[in-house]
Amino acid sequence: MARTGRPKSDNPKNSLIGLKLTEDEATKLREYASKHGMTITEVLQRGIDLQYQMEESSE
């Protein structure tokens, strides 16, 4: 019998990180994500990538 459900990911996302923000920061984050059609997770992941790119370009 064939397996049903989602296929297993080659790079599963198992790490969960909590983050405390002020109301203003949380509002900014939600508004940015909504304005750009992204999820909050996508915004944060993109921010991490940008930080690494900035560091690499300054070296």
Tab-separated table of N, CA and C in Angstrom:
chain	number	residue	atom	x	y	z
A	1	MET	N	0.841	-1.188	0.000
A	1	MET	CA	0.000	0.000	0.000
A	1	MET	C	0.882	1.246	0.000
A	2	ALA	N	0.519	2.214	-0.815
A	2	ALA	CA	1.286	3.457	-0.912
A	2	ALA	C	1.113	4.291	0.353
A	3	ARG	N	2.186	4.975	0.736
A	3	ARG	CA	2.121	5.855	1.910
A	3	ARG	C	1.351	7.116	1.562
A	4	THR	N	0.598	7.603	2.490
A	4	THR	CA	-0.151	8.840	2.276
A	4	THR	C	0.402	9.929	3.180
A	5	GLY	N	0.013	11.155	2.900
A	5	GLY	CA	0.479	12.283	3.703
A	5	GLY	C	1.598	13.030	3.020
A	6	ARG	N	2.150	13.980	3.766
A	6	ARG	CA	3.241	14.800	3.219
A	6	ARG	C	4.516	13.997	3.114
A	7	PRO	N	5.282	14.234	2.064
A	7	PRO	CA	6.589	13.568	1.961
A	7	PRO	C	7.557	14.144	2.988
A	8	LYS	N	8.498	13.324	3.415
A	8	LYS	CA	9.504	13.773	4.376
A	8	LYS	C	10.408	14.814	3.725
A	9	SER	N	10.774	15.819	4.501
A	9	SER	CA	11.654	16.884	4.015
A	9	SER	C	13.109	16.441	4.100
A	10	ASP	N	13.924	16.904	3.153
A	10	ASP	CA	15.358	16.634	3.204
A	10	ASP	C	16.034	17.474	4.286
A	11	ASN	N	15.417	18.589	4.636
A	11	ASN	CA	15.973	19.500	5.636
A	11	ASN	C	14.850	19.918	6.583
A	12	PRO	N	14.446	19.017	7.497
A	12	PRO	CA	13.308	19.340	8.368
A	12	PRO	C	13.615	20.492	9.325
A	13	LYS	N	12.579	21.234	9.654
A	13	LYS	CA	12.720	22.366	10.574
A	13	LYS	C	12.278	21.902	11.956
A	14	ASN	N	13.260	21.527	12.787
A	14	ASN	CA	12.975	20.976	14.102
A	14	ASN	C	13.251	21.945	15.238
A	15	SER	N	13.946	23.037	14.974
A	15	SER	CA	14.312	23.972	16.033
A	15	SER	C	13.216	25.008	16.222
A	16	LEU	N	12.822	25.183	17.468
A	16	LEU	CA	11.810	26.172	17.818
A	16	LEU	C	12.452	27.198	18.737
A	17	ILE	N	12.371	28.471	18.345
A	17	ILE	CA	12.976	29.547	19.127
A	17	ILE	C	11.883	30.526	19.514
A	18	GLY	N	11.812	30.853	20.783
A	18	GLY	CA	10.851	31.834	21.264
A	18	GLY	C	11.446	33.228	21.171
A	19	LEU	N	10.586	34.209	21.030
A	19	LEU	CA	11.054	35.572	20.864
A	19	LEU	C	10.096	36.515	21.568
A	20	LYS	N	10.624	37.367	22.416
A	20	LYS	CA	9.792	38.366	23.081
A	20	LYS	C	9.997	39.706	22.401
A	21	LEU	N	8.892	40.343	22.049
A	21	LEU	CA	8.927	41.649	21.400
A	21	LEU	C	8.022	42.607	22.156
A	22	THR	N	8.311	43.893	22.007
A	22	THR	CA	7.384	44.892	22.530
A	22	THR	C	6.162	44.904	21.608
A	23	GLU	N	5.091	45.508	22.040
A	23	GLU	CA	3.894	45.608	21.195
A	23	GLU	C	4.206	46.342	19.900
A	24	ASP	N	5.020	47.401	19.987
A	24	ASP	CA	5.397	48.162	18.786
A	24	ASP	C	6.187	47.294	17.807
A	25	GLU	N	7.149	46.519	18.324
A	25	GLU	CA	7.948	45.652	17.461
A	25	GLU	C	7.076	44.582	16.809
A	26	ALA	N	6.181	43.988	17.597
A	26	ALA	CA	5.293	42.948	17.064
A	26	ALA	C	4.369	43.518	15.998
A	27	THR	N	3.873	44.722	16.222
A	27	THR	CA	3.006	45.373	15.237
A	27	THR	C	3.763	45.635	13.946
A	28	LYS	N	4.974	46.160	14.067
A	28	LYS	CA	5.801	46.425	12.884
A	28	LYS	C	6.044	45.128	12.107
A	29	LEU	N	6.367	44.065	12.815
A	29	LEU	CA	6.650	42.785	12.176
A	29	LEU	C	5.418	42.251	11.442
A	30	ARG	N	4.262	42.283	12.102
A	30	ARG	CA	3.023	41.807	11.465
A	30	ARG	C	2.661	42.662	10.259
A	31	GLU	N	2.784	43.981	10.380
A	31	GLU	CA	2.453	44.875	9.272
A	31	GLU	C	3.394	44.664	8.086
A	32	TYR	N	4.686	44.503	8.362
A	32	TYR	CA	5.644	44.274	7.284
A	32	TYR	C	5.315	42.977	6.552
A	33	ALA	N	5.077	41.916	7.322
A	33	ALA	CA	4.765	40.617	6.722
A	33	ALA	C	3.501	40.702	5.872
A	34	SER	N	2.485	41.357	6.387
A	34	SER	CA	1.222	41.488	5.666
A	34	SER	C	1.398	42.315	4.395
A	35	LYS	N	2.105	43.421	4.503
A	35	LYS	CA	2.310	44.319	3.368
A	35	LYS	C	3.060	43.634	2.227
A	36	HIS	N	3.990	42.732	2.570
A	36	HIS	CA	4.816	42.076	1.575
A	36	HIS	C	4.350	40.652	1.247
A	37	GLY	N	3.187	40.259	1.756
A	37	GLY	CA	2.641	38.939	1.452
A	37	GLY	C	3.505	37.796	1.956
A	38	MET	N	4.100	37.993	3.132
A	38	MET	CA	4.984	36.987	3.718
A	38	MET	C	4.449	36.574	5.075
A	39	THR	N	4.911	35.425	5.549
A	39	THR	CA	4.610	35.042	6.923
A	39	THR	C	5.654	35.686	7.833
A	40	ILE	N	5.381	35.731	9.106
A	40	ILE	CA	6.344	36.270	10.064
A	40	ILE	C	7.626	35.439	10.025
A	41	THR	N	7.476	34.126	9.913
A	41	THR	CA	8.644	33.252	9.835
A	41	THR	C	9.489	33.585	8.618
A	42	GLU	N	8.862	33.811	7.474
A	42	GLU	CA	9.607	34.155	6.258
A	42	GLU	C	10.363	35.462	6.428
A	43	VAL	N	9.744	36.444	7.077
A	43	VAL	CA	10.411	37.732	7.308
A	43	VAL	C	11.654	37.526	8.174
A	44	LEU	N	11.514	36.755	9.243
A	44	LEU	CA	12.646	36.521	10.140
A	44	LEU	C	13.746	35.716	9.462
A	45	GLN	N	13.387	34.698	8.681
A	45	GLN	CA	14.387	33.917	7.968
A	45	GLN	C	15.141	34.787	6.963
A	46	ARG	N	14.416	35.651	6.278
A	46	ARG	CA	15.045	36.553	5.312
A	46	ARG	C	15.989	37.526	6.023
A	47	GLY	N	15.576	37.989	7.204
A	47	GLY	CA	16.426	38.881	7.992
A	47	GLY	C	17.723	38.210	8.410
A	48	ILE	N	17.649	36.943	8.776
A	48	ILE	CA	18.858	36.193	9.136
A	48	ILE	C	19.789	36.106	7.932
A	49	ASP	N	19.229	35.763	6.774
A	49	ASP	CA	20.037	35.672	5.553
A	49	ASP	C	20.686	37.010	5.215
A	50	LEU	N	19.936	38.108	5.371
A	50	LEU	CA	20.482	39.431	5.079
A	50	LEU	C	21.627	39.785	6.016
A	51	GLN	N	21.515	39.420	7.281
A	51	GLN	CA	22.580	39.689	8.244
A	51	GLN	C	23.861	38.966	7.821
A	52	TYR	N	23.731	37.714	7.404
A	52	TYR	CA	24.903	36.965	6.955
A	52	TYR	C	25.493	37.578	5.692
A	53	GLN	N	24.658	38.014	4.762
A	53	GLN	CA	25.147	38.648	3.537
A	53	GLN	C	25.897	39.935	3.849
A	54	MET	N	25.383	40.734	4.781
A	54	MET	CA	26.045	41.979	5.155
A	54	MET	C	27.413	41.696	5.779
A	55	GLU	N	27.479	40.672	6.587
A	55	GLU	CA	28.740	40.314	7.242
A	55	GLU	C	29.764	39.849	6.210
A	56	GLU	N	29.318	39.027	5.254
A	56	GLU	CA	30.222	38.529	4.227
A	56	GLU	C	30.725	39.645	3.314
A	57	SER	N	29.875	40.600	3.014
A	57	SER	CA	30.276	41.687	2.119
A	57	SER	C	31.218	42.679	2.792
A	58	SER	N	31.203	42.735	4.119
A	58	SER	CA	32.089	43.665	4.821
A	58	SER	C	33.487	43.062	5.044
A	59	GLU	N	33.625	41.779	4.807
A	59	GLU	CA	34.947	41.138	5.028
A	59	GLU	C	35.821	41.230	3.816
